[in-house]
PDB file of C-alpha atoms in Angstrom:
ATOM      1  CA  UNK A 178     230.606 -49.844-117.424  1.00 71.00           C
ATOM      2  CA  UNK A 179     227.966 -47.579-115.903  1.00 82.00           C
ATOM      3  CA  UNK A 180     228.855 -48.817-112.404  1.00 87.00           C
ATOM      4  CA  UNK A 181     232.519 -47.962-112.934  1.00 86.00           C
ATOM      5  CA  UNK A 182     231.615 -44.466-114.126  1.00 83.00           C
ATOM      6  CA  UNK A 183     229.447 -43.848-111.053  1.00 87.00           C
ATOM      7  CA  UNK A 184     232.229 -44.927-108.693  1.00 91.00           C
ATOM      8  CA  UNK A 185     234.800 -42.845-110.576  1.00 85.00           C
ATOM      9  CA  UNK A 186     232.700 -39.760-109.863  1.00 83.00           C
ATOM     10  CA  UNK A 187     232.399 -40.753-106.193  1.00 86.00           C
ATOM     11  CA  UNK A 188     236.103 -41.401-105.802  1.00 87.00           C
ATOM     12  CA  UNK A 189     237.230 -38.317-107.751  1.00 83.00           C
ATOM     13  CA  UNK A 190     236.556 -36.192-104.664  1.00 84.00           C
ATOM     14  CA  UNK A 191     238.071 -38.648-102.188  1.00 85.00           C
ATOM     15  CA  UNK A 192     241.721 -37.871-102.945  1.00 79.00           C
ATOM     16  CA  UNK A 193     241.215 -34.144-102.488  1.00 81.00           C
ATOM     17  CA  UNK A 194     239.163 -34.581 -99.325  1.00 88.00           C
ATOM     18  CA  UNK A 195     241.869 -36.793 -97.833  1.00 87.00           C
ATOM     19  CA  UNK A 196     244.708 -34.537 -98.923  1.00 82.00           C
ATOM     20  CA  UNK A 197     243.104 -31.247 -97.956  1.00 83.00           C
ATOM     21  CA  UNK A 198     241.309 -32.106 -94.712  1.00 90.00           C
ATOM     22  CA  UNK A 199     242.645 -35.385 -93.256  1.00 91.00           C
ATOM     23  CA  UNK A 200     246.280 -35.969 -94.261  1.00 84.00           C
ATOM     24  CA  UNK A 201     248.614 -34.739 -91.539  1.00 85.00           C
ATOM     25  CA  UNK A 202     245.681 -33.863 -89.282  1.00 92.00           C
ATOM     26  CA  UNK A 203     243.928 -37.172 -88.645  1.00 94.00           C
ATOM     27  CA  UNK A 204     245.836 -40.370 -87.924  1.00 95.00           C
ATOM     28  CA  UNK A 205     245.922 -42.377 -91.164  1.00 92.00           C
ATOM     29  CA  UNK A 206     245.380 -45.715 -89.425  1.00 95.00           C
ATOM     30  CA  UNK A 207     242.322 -44.377 -87.612  1.00 96.00           C
ATOM     31  CA  UNK A 208     240.951 -42.933 -90.849  1.00 94.00           C
ATOM     32  CA  UNK A 209     241.271 -46.271 -92.647  1.00 95.00           C
ATOM     33  CA  UNK A 210     239.820 -48.188 -89.701  1.00 96.00           C
ATOM     34  CA  UNK A 211     236.849 -45.822 -89.574  1.00 96.00           C
ATOM     35  CA  UNK A 212     236.203 -46.295 -93.297  1.00 95.00           C
ATOM     36  CA  UNK A 213     236.363 -50.068 -92.902  1.00 96.00           C
ATOM     37  CA  UNK A 214     233.917 -50.081 -89.981  1.00 97.00           C
ATOM     38  CA  UNK A 215     231.450 -47.710 -91.625  1.00 97.00           C
ATOM     39  CA  UNK A 216     231.659 -49.503 -94.949  1.00 95.00           C
ATOM     40  CA  UNK A 217     231.082 -52.788 -93.160  1.00 95.00           C
ATOM     41  CA  UNK A 218     227.948 -51.437 -91.546  1.00 95.00           C
ATOM     42  CA  UNK A 219     226.394 -51.204 -95.013  1.00 93.00           C
ATOM     43  CA  UNK A 220     226.833 -54.908 -95.796  1.00 94.00           C
ATOM     44  CA  UNK A 221     227.144 -56.783 -92.509  1.00 91.00           C
ATOM     45  CA  UNK A 222     223.329 -56.797 -92.039  1.00 91.00           C
ATOM     46  CA  UNK A 223     223.082 -58.590 -95.400  1.00 93.00           C
ATOM     47  CA  UNK A 224     225.866 -61.073 -94.699  1.00 94.00           C
ATOM     48  CA  UNK A 225     225.047 -64.774 -94.939  1.00 93.00           C
ATOM     49  CA  UNK A 226     227.024 -67.013 -92.598  1.00 91.00           C
ATOM     50  CA  UNK A 227     225.511 -70.346 -93.562  1.00 90.00           C
ATOM     51  CA  UNK A 228     225.498 -72.067 -96.901  1.00 90.00           C
ATOM     52  CA  UNK A 229     228.464 -70.051 -98.233  1.00 93.00           C
ATOM     53  CA  UNK A 230     231.438 -72.167 -99.420  1.00 95.00           C
ATOM     54  CA  UNK A 231     234.558 -71.735 -97.315  1.00 94.00           C
ATOM     55  CA  UNK A 232     236.560 -70.864-100.437  1.00 95.00           C
ATOM     56  CA  UNK A 233     234.234 -67.992-101.232  1.00 96.00           C
ATOM     57  CA  UNK A 234     234.371 -66.728 -97.658  1.00 96.00           C
ATOM     58  CA  UNK A 235     238.176 -66.890 -97.403  1.00 97.00           C
ATOM     59  CA  UNK A 236     238.651 -65.528-100.913  1.00 96.00           C
ATOM     60  CA  UNK A 237     236.477 -62.486-100.235  1.00 97.00           C
ATOM     61  CA  UNK A 238     238.297 -61.944 -96.933  1.00 97.00           C
ATOM     62  CA  UNK A 239     241.617 -61.959 -98.802  1.00 97.00           C
ATOM     63  CA  UNK A 240     240.307 -59.568-101.456  1.00 97.00           C
ATOM     64  CA  UNK A 241     239.169 -57.130 -98.764  1.00 97.00           C
ATOM     65  CA  UNK A 242     242.499 -57.332 -96.938  1.00 97.00           C
ATOM     66  CA  UNK A 243     244.353 -56.533-100.165  1.00 97.00           C
ATOM     67  CA  UNK A 244     242.062 -54.134-102.009  1.00 95.00           C
ATOM     68  CA  UNK A 245     240.943 -52.112 -99.016  1.00 94.00           C
ATOM     69  CA  UNK A 246     243.094 -52.872 -95.976  1.00 95.00           C
ATOM     70  CA  UNK A 247     246.650 -52.763 -97.334  1.00 96.00           C
ATOM     71  CA  UNK A 248     245.824 -50.459-100.248  1.00 95.00           C
ATOM     72  CA  UNK A 249     244.347 -47.686 -98.147  1.00 92.00           C
ATOM     73  CA  UNK A 250     246.874 -47.903 -95.335  1.00 93.00           C
ATOM     74  CA  UNK A 251     249.594 -47.294 -97.932  1.00 95.00           C
ATOM     75  CA  UNK A 252     247.551 -44.684 -99.796  1.00 91.00           C
ATOM     76  CA  UNK A 253     246.909 -42.569 -96.704  1.00 89.00           C
ATOM     77  CA  UNK A 254     250.568 -42.725 -95.720  1.00 91.00           C
ATOM     78  CA  UNK A 255     251.660 -41.570 -99.173  1.00 91.00           C
ATOM     79  CA  UNK A 256     249.938 -38.204 -98.638  1.00 88.00           C
ATOM     80  CA  UNK A 257     252.627 -37.402 -96.059  1.00 87.00           C
ATOM     81  CA  UNK A 258     255.217 -37.414 -98.858  1.00 89.00           C
ATOM     82  CA  UNK A 259     253.357 -36.436-102.042  1.00 86.00           C
ATOM     83  CA  UNK A 260     250.913 -33.778-103.151  1.00 81.00           C
ATOM     84  CA  UNK A 261     247.372 -34.728-104.157  1.00 77.00           C
ATOM     85  CA  UNK A 262     248.108 -34.372-107.913  1.00 77.00           C
ATOM     86  CA  UNK A 263     251.188 -36.589-107.556  1.00 80.00           C
ATOM     87  CA  UNK A 264     249.240 -39.226-105.646  1.00 83.00           C
ATOM     88  CA  UNK A 265     246.611 -39.214-108.377  1.00 77.00           C
ATOM     89  CA  UNK A 266     249.101 -39.421-111.234  1.00 77.00           C
ATOM     90  CA  UNK A 267     251.106 -42.226-109.682  1.00 82.00           C
ATOM     91  CA  UNK A 268     248.009 -44.389-109.328  1.00 82.00           C
ATOM     92  CA  UNK A 269     248.128 -44.733-113.112  1.00 78.00           C
ATOM     93  CA  UNK A 270     250.423 -47.741-112.723  1.00 81.00           C
ATOM     94  CA  UNK A 271     247.511 -49.872-111.484  1.00 83.00           C
ATOM     95  CA  UNK A 272     246.472 -51.251-114.922  1.00 78.00           C
ATOM     96  CA  UNK A 273     250.002 -52.579-115.423  1.00 80.00           C
ATOM     97  CA  UNK A 274     249.703 -54.554-112.210  1.00 85.00           C
ATOM     98  CA  UNK A 275     246.272 -55.756-113.297  1.00 79.00           C
ATOM     99  CA  UNK A 276     247.859 -57.178-116.451  1.00 76.00           C
ATOM    100  CA  UNK A 277     250.768 -58.846-114.669  1.00 81.00           C
ATOM    101  CA  UNK A 278     248.623 -60.351-111.921  1.00 85.00           C
ATOM    102  CA  UNK A 279     246.048 -61.625-114.385  1.00 79.00           C
ATOM    103  CA  UNK A 280     248.904 -63.140-116.405  1.00 78.00           C
ATOM    104  CA  UNK A 281     250.010 -64.920-113.242  1.00 82.00           C
ATOM    105  CA  UNK A 282     246.544 -66.423-112.822  1.00 80.00           C
ATOM    106  CA  UNK A 283     246.717 -67.776-116.372  1.00 75.00           C
ATOM    107  CA  UNK A 284     250.449 -68.671-116.116  1.00 79.00           C
ATOM    108  CA  UNK A 285     251.504 -66.455-118.980  1.00 75.00           C
ATOM    109  CA  UNK A 286     253.742 -63.391-119.367  1.00 74.00           C
ATOM    110  CA  UNK A 287     253.159 -60.134-121.245  1.00 68.00           C
ATOM    111  CA  UNK A 288     256.517 -58.354-121.636  1.00 76.00           C
ATOM    112  CA  UNK A 289     254.937 -55.184-123.057  1.00 73.00           C
ATOM    113  CA  UNK A 290     253.538 -54.475-119.595  1.00 65.00           C
ATOM    114  CA  UNK A 291     257.109 -53.971-118.391  1.00 66.00           C
ATOM    115  CA  UNK A 292     257.861 -51.664-121.329  1.00 76.00           C
ATOM    116  CA  UNK A 293     254.792 -49.630-120.435  1.00 73.00           C
ATOM    117  CA  UNK A 294     255.938 -49.495-116.809  1.00 67.00           C
ATOM    118  CA  UNK A 295     259.295 -48.089-117.902  1.00 72.00           C
ATOM    119  CA  UNK A 296     257.569 -45.362-119.941  1.00 79.00           C
ATOM    120  CA  UNK A 297     255.383 -44.518-116.965  1.00 72.00           C
ATOM    121  CA  UNK A 298     258.477 -44.212-114.784  1.00 65.00           C
ATOM    122  CA  UNK A 299     259.868 -41.599-117.187  1.00 75.00           C
ATOM    123  CA  UNK A 300     256.624 -39.668-116.852  1.00 74.00           C
ATOM    124  CA  UNK A 301     256.862 -39.825-113.074  1.00 66.00           C
ATOM    125  CA  UNK A 302     260.393 -38.422-113.291  1.00 67.00           C
ATOM    126  CA  UNK A 303     259.240 -35.494-115.428  1.00 74.00           C
ATOM    127  CA  UNK A 304     256.720 -34.535-112.761  1.00 67.00           C
ATOM    128  CA  UNK A 305     259.521 -34.300-110.203  1.00 60.00           C
ATOM    129  CA  UNK A 306     262.345 -33.114-112.481  1.00 58.00           C
ATOM    130  CA  UNK A 307     263.812 -31.007-109.675  1.00 58.00           C
ATOM    131  CA  UNK A 308     265.215 -34.108-108.011  1.00 58.00           C
ATOM    132  CA  UNK A 309     264.093 -37.260-106.277  1.00 57.00           C
ATOM    133  CA  UNK A 310     264.014 -36.599-102.565  1.00 65.00           C
ATOM    134  CA  UNK A 311     263.811 -39.309 -99.944  1.00 72.00           C
ATOM    135  CA  UNK A 312     260.246 -38.234 -99.257  1.00 79.00           C
ATOM    136  CA  UNK A 313     259.319 -38.582-102.913  1.00 83.00           C
ATOM    137  CA  UNK A 314     260.826 -42.069-103.161  1.00 86.00           C
ATOM    138  CA  UNK A 315     259.078 -43.205 -99.983  1.00 90.00           C
ATOM    139  CA  UNK A 316     255.727 -41.892-101.187  1.00 90.00           C
ATOM    140  CA  UNK A 317     256.203 -43.373-104.637  1.00 90.00           C
ATOM    141  CA  UNK A 318     257.023 -46.830-103.248  1.00 93.00           C
ATOM    142  CA  UNK A 319     254.065 -46.726-100.869  1.00 94.00           C
ATOM    143  CA  UNK A 320     251.792 -45.968-103.805  1.00 93.00           C
ATOM    144  CA  UNK A 321     253.220 -48.809-105.864  1.00 93.00           C
ATOM    145  CA  UNK A 322     252.372 -51.233-103.069  1.00 96.00           C
ATOM    146  CA  UNK A 323     248.888 -49.704-102.913  1.00 95.00           C
ATOM    147  CA  UNK A 324     248.512 -50.014-106.692  1.00 93.00           C
ATOM    148  CA  UNK A 325     249.626 -53.648-106.668  1.00 94.00           C
ATOM    149  CA  UNK A 326     247.293 -54.699-103.866  1.00 96.00           C
ATOM    150  CA  UNK A 327     244.366 -52.797-105.388  1.00 94.00           C
ATOM    151  CA  UNK A 328     244.990 -54.562-108.696  1.00 91.00           C
ATOM    152  CA  UNK A 329     245.326 -57.930-106.983  1.00 93.00           C
ATOM    153  CA  UNK A 330     241.989 -57.367-105.264  1.00 94.00           C
ATOM    154  CA  UNK A 331     240.212 -56.533-108.517  1.00 91.00           C
ATOM    155  CA  UNK A 332     241.629 -59.499-110.412  1.00 88.00           C
ATOM    156  CA  UNK A 333     241.096 -61.793-107.444  1.00 92.00           C
ATOM    157  CA  UNK A 334     237.451 -60.799-107.088  1.00 94.00           C
ATOM    158  CA  UNK A 335     236.798 -61.351-110.810  1.00 90.00           C
ATOM    159  CA  UNK A 336     238.252 -64.844-110.668  1.00 89.00           C
ATOM    160  CA  UNK A 337     236.481 -65.587-107.401  1.00 93.00           C
ATOM    161  CA  UNK A 338     233.092 -64.570-108.757  1.00 92.00           C
ATOM    162  CA  UNK A 339     233.692 -66.537-111.940  1.00 89.00           C
ATOM    163  CA  UNK A 340     234.565 -69.654-109.957  1.00 90.00           C
ATOM    164  CA  UNK A 341     231.561 -69.342-107.630  1.00 93.00           C
ATOM    165  CA  UNK A 342     229.100 -67.947-110.183  1.00 89.00           C
ATOM    166  CA  UNK A 343     225.504 -68.458-109.056  1.00 87.00           C
ATOM    167  CA  UNK A 344     226.424 -69.765-105.604  1.00 89.00           C
ATOM    168  CA  UNK A 345     225.198 -66.695-103.699  1.00 91.00           C
ATOM    169  CA  UNK A 346     224.021 -63.152-104.292  1.00 93.00           C
ATOM    170  CA  UNK A 347     227.132 -60.905-104.115  1.00 93.00           C
ATOM    171  CA  UNK A 348     225.308 -58.609-101.679  1.00 93.00           C
ATOM    172  CA  UNK A 349     225.136 -61.496 -99.223  1.00 95.00           C
ATOM    173  CA  UNK A 350     228.884 -62.182 -99.297  1.00 96.00           C
ATOM    174  CA  UNK A 351     230.447 -58.730 -99.666  1.00 96.00           C
ATOM    175  CA  UNK A 352     230.457 -58.232 -95.913  1.00 96.00           C
ATOM    176  CA  UNK A 353     233.407 -60.652 -95.841  1.00 97.00           C
ATOM    177  CA  UNK A 354     235.282 -58.054 -97.897  1.00 97.00           C
ATOM    178  CA  UNK A 355     235.126 -55.567 -95.030  1.00 97.00           C
ATOM    179  CA  UNK A 356     235.935 -58.224 -92.441  1.00 97.00           C
ATOM    180  CA  UNK A 357     239.092 -58.966 -94.425  1.00 97.00           C
ATOM    181  CA  UNK A 358     239.992 -55.280 -94.480  1.00 97.00           C
ATOM    182  CA  UNK A 359     239.381 -55.144 -90.724  1.00 97.00           C
ATOM    183  CA  UNK A 360     241.953 -57.914 -90.185  1.00 97.00           C
ATOM    184  CA  UNK A 361     244.546 -55.485 -91.554  1.00 96.00           C
ATOM    185  CA  UNK A 362     243.248 -52.101 -90.432  1.00 96.00           C
ATOM    186  CA  UNK A 363     242.585 -52.933 -86.759  1.00 97.00           C
ATOM    187  CA  UNK A 364     246.056 -54.343 -85.914  1.00 97.00           C
ATOM    188  CA  UNK A 365     247.671 -51.476 -87.812  1.00 96.00           C
ATOM    189  CA  UNK A 366     245.782 -48.912 -85.736  1.00 96.00           C
ATOM    190  CA  UNK A 367     246.518 -50.722 -82.473  1.00 96.00           C
ATOM    191  CA  UNK A 368     250.238 -50.859 -83.293  1.00 95.00           C
ATOM    192  CA  UNK A 369     250.866 -47.614 -85.156  1.00 94.00           C
ATOM    193  CA  UNK A 370     247.847 -45.427 -84.386  1.00 93.00           C
ATOM    194  CA  UNK A 371     248.331 -42.029 -82.736  1.00 92.00           C
ATOM    195  CA  UNK A 372     245.622 -41.270 -80.192  1.00 88.00           C
ATOM    196  CA  UNK A 373     246.521 -37.572 -80.201  1.00 91.00           C
ATOM    197  CA  UNK A 374     245.593 -37.246 -83.895  1.00 93.00           C
ATOM    198  CA  UNK A 375     241.971 -38.322 -83.859  1.00 95.00           C
ATOM    199  CA  UNK A 376     239.368 -36.173 -85.647  1.00 95.00           C
ATOM    200  CA  UNK A 377     238.809 -32.925 -83.765  1.00 91.00           C
ATOM    201  CA  UNK A 378     236.191 -31.132 -85.869  1.00 95.00           C
ATOM    202  CA  UNK A 379     232.734 -31.892 -87.167  1.00 95.00           C
ATOM    203  CA  UNK A 380     234.030 -31.418 -90.713  1.00 95.00           C
ATOM    204  CA  UNK A 381     236.640 -34.139 -90.290  1.00 96.00           C
ATOM    205  CA  UNK A 382     234.076 -36.540 -88.833  1.00 97.00           C
ATOM    206  CA  UNK A 383     231.671 -35.687 -91.640  1.00 96.00           C
ATOM    207  CA  UNK A 384     234.283 -36.392 -94.304  1.00 95.00           C
ATOM    208  CA  UNK A 385     235.133 -39.718 -92.665  1.00 96.00           C
ATOM    209  CA  UNK A 386     231.444 -40.609 -92.572  1.00 96.00           C
ATOM    210  CA  UNK A 387     231.031 -39.860 -96.270  1.00 95.00           C
ATOM    211  CA  UNK A 388     234.216 -41.722 -97.169  1.00 95.00           C
ATOM    212  CA  UNK A 389     233.164 -44.723 -95.083  1.00 95.00           C
ATOM    213  CA  UNK A 390     229.488 -45.098 -95.917  1.00 95.00           C
ATOM    214  CA  UNK A 391     229.432 -43.881 -99.514  1.00 95.00           C
ATOM    215  CA  UNK A 392     232.907 -43.966-101.062  1.00 93.00           C
ATOM    216  CA  UNK A 393     233.860 -47.200 -99.304  1.00 94.00           C
ATOM    217  CA  UNK A 394     230.655 -49.039 -98.494  1.00 94.00           C
ATOM    218  CA  UNK A 395     228.789 -48.359-101.711  1.00 94.00           C
ATOM    219  CA  UNK A 396     231.837 -47.563-103.842  1.00 94.00           C
ATOM    220  CA  UNK A 397     233.801 -50.776-103.378  1.00 94.00           C
ATOM    221  CA  UNK A 398     230.790 -52.986-103.981  1.00 96.00           C
ATOM    222  CA  UNK A 399     229.762 -51.186-107.175  1.00 95.00           C
ATOM    223  CA  UNK A 400     233.343 -51.047-108.438  1.00 94.00           C
ATOM    224  CA  UNK A 401     233.949 -54.764-107.967  1.00 94.00           C
ATOM    225  CA  UNK A 402     230.616 -55.677-109.528  1.00 92.00           C
ATOM    226  CA  UNK A 403     231.368 -53.379-112.448  1.00 91.00           C
ATOM    227  CA  UNK A 404     234.833 -54.900-112.850  1.00 87.00           C
ATOM    228  CA  UNK A 405     233.214 -58.323-113.245  1.00 87.00           C
ATOM    229  CA  UNK A 406     231.146 -57.086-116.178  1.00 85.00           C
ATOM    230  CA  UNK A 407     233.843 -55.545-118.414  1.00 75.00           C
ATOM    231  CA  UNK A 408     236.893 -56.755-120.313  1.00 66.00           C
ATOM    232  CA  UNK A 409     240.482 -55.919-119.451  1.00 60.00           C
ATOM    233  CA  UNK A 410     240.770 -52.923-121.773  1.00 58.00           C
ATOM    234  CA  UNK A 411     237.738 -51.235-120.267  1.00 65.00           C
ATOM    235  CA  UNK A 412     238.821 -52.048-116.721  1.00 71.00           C
ATOM    236  CA  UNK A 413     242.298 -50.627-117.359  1.00 67.00           C
ATOM    237  CA  UNK A 414     240.880 -47.408-118.802  1.00 68.00           C
ATOM    238  CA  UNK A 415     238.439 -46.989-115.924  1.00 75.00           C
ATOM    239  CA  UNK A 416     241.210 -47.543-113.371  1.00 76.00           C
ATOM    240  CA  UNK A 417     242.841 -44.462-114.845  1.00 71.00           C
ATOM    241  CA  UNK A 418     239.720 -42.422-115.485  1.00 71.00           C
ATOM    242  CA  UNK A 419     239.977 -41.472-111.817  1.00 71.00           C
ATOM    243  CA  UNK A 420     243.229 -39.621-112.517  1.00 69.00           C
ATOM    244  CA  UNK A 421     241.926 -36.817-114.768  1.00 67.00           C
ATOM    245  CA  UNK A 422     238.672 -36.657-112.801  1.00 71.00           C
ATOM    246  CA  UNK A 423     240.473 -36.344-109.479  1.00 71.00           C
ATOM    247  CA  UNK A 424     243.040 -33.894-110.839  1.00 71.00           C
ATOM    248  CA  UNK A 425     240.290 -31.702-112.232  1.00 73.00           C
ATOM    249  CA  UNK A 426     238.620 -31.523-108.827  1.00 76.00           C
ATOM    250  CA  UNK A 427     241.866 -30.832-106.990  1.00 73.00           C
ATOM    251  CA  UNK A 428     243.326 -28.296-109.377  1.00 74.00           C
ATOM    252  CA  UNK A 429     240.147 -26.290-109.891  1.00 75.00           C
ATOM    253  CA  UNK A 430     239.085 -26.152-106.260  1.00 78.00           C
ATOM    254  CA  UNK A 431     242.195 -26.331-104.058  1.00 70.00           C
ATOM    255  CA  UNK A 432     245.411 -26.273-106.045  1.00 65.00           C
ATOM    256  CA  UNK A 433     245.087 -23.603-108.720  1.00 55.00           C
ATOM    257  CA  UNK A 434     248.747 -22.550-108.416  1.00 57.00           C
ATOM    258  CA  UNK A 435     250.114 -25.981-109.376  1.00 60.00           C
ATOM    259  CA  UNK A 436     252.661 -26.273-112.211  1.00 69.00           C
ATOM    260  CA  UNK A 437     250.095 -27.332-114.803  1.00 73.00           C
ATOM    261  CA  UNK A 438     252.625 -27.577-117.652  1.00 79.00           C
ATOM    262  CA  UNK A 439     254.846 -30.026-115.765  1.00 75.00           C
ATOM    263  CA  UNK A 440     251.884 -32.032-114.533  1.00 72.00           C
ATOM    264  CA  UNK A 441     250.412 -32.147-118.031  1.00 79.00           C
ATOM    265  CA  UNK A 442     253.694 -33.227-119.657  1.00 83.00           C
ATOM    266  CA  UNK A 443     254.472 -35.915-117.106  1.00 77.00           C
ATOM    267  CA  UNK A 444     250.880 -37.062-117.027  1.00 74.00           C
ATOM    268  CA  UNK A 445     250.824 -37.321-120.822  1.00 84.00           C
ATOM    269  CA  UNK A 446     253.886 -39.581-120.804  1.00 82.00           C
ATOM    270  CA  UNK A 447     252.277 -41.760-118.157  1.00 72.00           C
ATOM    271  CA  UNK A 448     249.081 -41.879-120.221  1.00 77.00           C
ATOM    272  CA  UNK A 449     251.235 -43.005-123.151  1.00 82.00           C
ATOM    273  CA  UNK A 450     252.310 -45.954-121.022  1.00 75.00           C
ATOM    274  CA  UNK A 451     248.658 -46.918-120.616  1.00 71.00           C
ATOM    275  CA  UNK A 452     248.144 -46.773-124.397  1.00 80.00           C
ATOM    276  CA  UNK A 453     251.201 -48.970-124.965  1.00 80.00           C
ATOM    277  CA  UNK A 454     249.943 -51.450-122.380  1.00 71.00           C
ATOM    278  CA  UNK A 455     246.460 -51.657-123.923  1.00 71.00           C
ATOM    279  CA  UNK A 456     247.562 -51.477-127.580  1.00 77.00           C
ATOM    280  CA  UNK A 457     250.189 -54.222-127.457  1.00 75.00           C
ATOM    281  CA  UNK A 458     248.782 -56.528-124.779  1.00 63.00           C
ATOM    282  CA  UNK A 459     247.754 -59.777-126.532  1.00 60.00           C
ATOM    283  CA  UNK A 460     245.268 -60.971-123.942  1.00 51.00           C
ATOM    284  CA  UNK A 461     242.263 -59.533-122.167  1.00 50.00           C
ATOM    285  CA  UNK A 462     240.703 -60.307-118.858  1.00 47.00           C
ATOM    286  CA  UNK A 463     237.483 -62.238-119.290  1.00 48.00           C
ATOM    287  CA  UNK A 464     234.292 -60.981-117.723  1.00 48.00           C
ATOM    288  CA  UNK A 465     232.773 -62.861-114.816  1.00 47.00           C
TER     289      UNK A 465
END
C-alpha cells in the first residue's frame, strides 16, 4: 500500500506537466519514446539475460508493451482533445477494466462491472453536458484504450509474478518491461513522429527527464510491486486515488477558472461507479 501511495504522489504532477508544458508543443511519440529510454536506463544495468525463464521474459515484455507503450501513446494523444481535468476524470474507468480482465484470467464474469461502467458513462456525460464533439469522442475513446491496456498490464504482471514467484529478483527482470514498451514506442515514433515538434526549451527537456527517470523508471517499478502486494479492492481504490490528487494539483496551480461545480458533480457520479464496482463485486484479485 505504501508503494502505491508514493507513486500516486509522483504521478499526480505528471498529468499537469504533460498538459501544461508538453501537449501540443512536443511530439507525443517522441515524448513517450524518451520516457521509455530514460526509464530503461534505470533498470537495464540490473537486467539478467541468463537463467531467466523465457515465459517470464516474454511476459514482462508484453506487460511493458501494454502498460507503458500503448497506454502512454494513447494517453499523450488524448491531451489534444481533452483538458487535463477531463483526462484525469476519465481514467477512473481503469478499475472496471481491472475487474473484467482479471475475470477473464479466472474464466468468470462479473456483470456488476458493466453496471458500474454505465454509471461512469453518465458521469462523463455530465462533465461535457454542452454536447459531445468529435474531439471529445476521439479523446474519450483513446483514454479507454489507455485504461484497458494499463489495467491489462497490472493484472498481467500480478499473475506473472505469482506464476514465477521466487525465480528471480524483480529488479533483475524489470528491464524487460521497458524493452517491451520500446517495441511499441520506437516504431510509433518512426512512423508518426514529427521532427519539427521536438523539445525546444530546457524546461521541456527537464520535464521529460523527470518523467522518464522518476515517474516512469522508478514509478512503474514501485507501482507494479505495490500492486502485487494488495487485494483487488485496494488496487482499484489506488488506481483512482490519482484522480483527486491530480485534479487538486491542476486546479490549484494552473486551472483555477475551471467549472468546479460541473467537474465535482460529474466526478461524483463516476466515483459512485467505483463504489458500485467494489461494493457488489463478488471476487477479489489475489496478492502475488
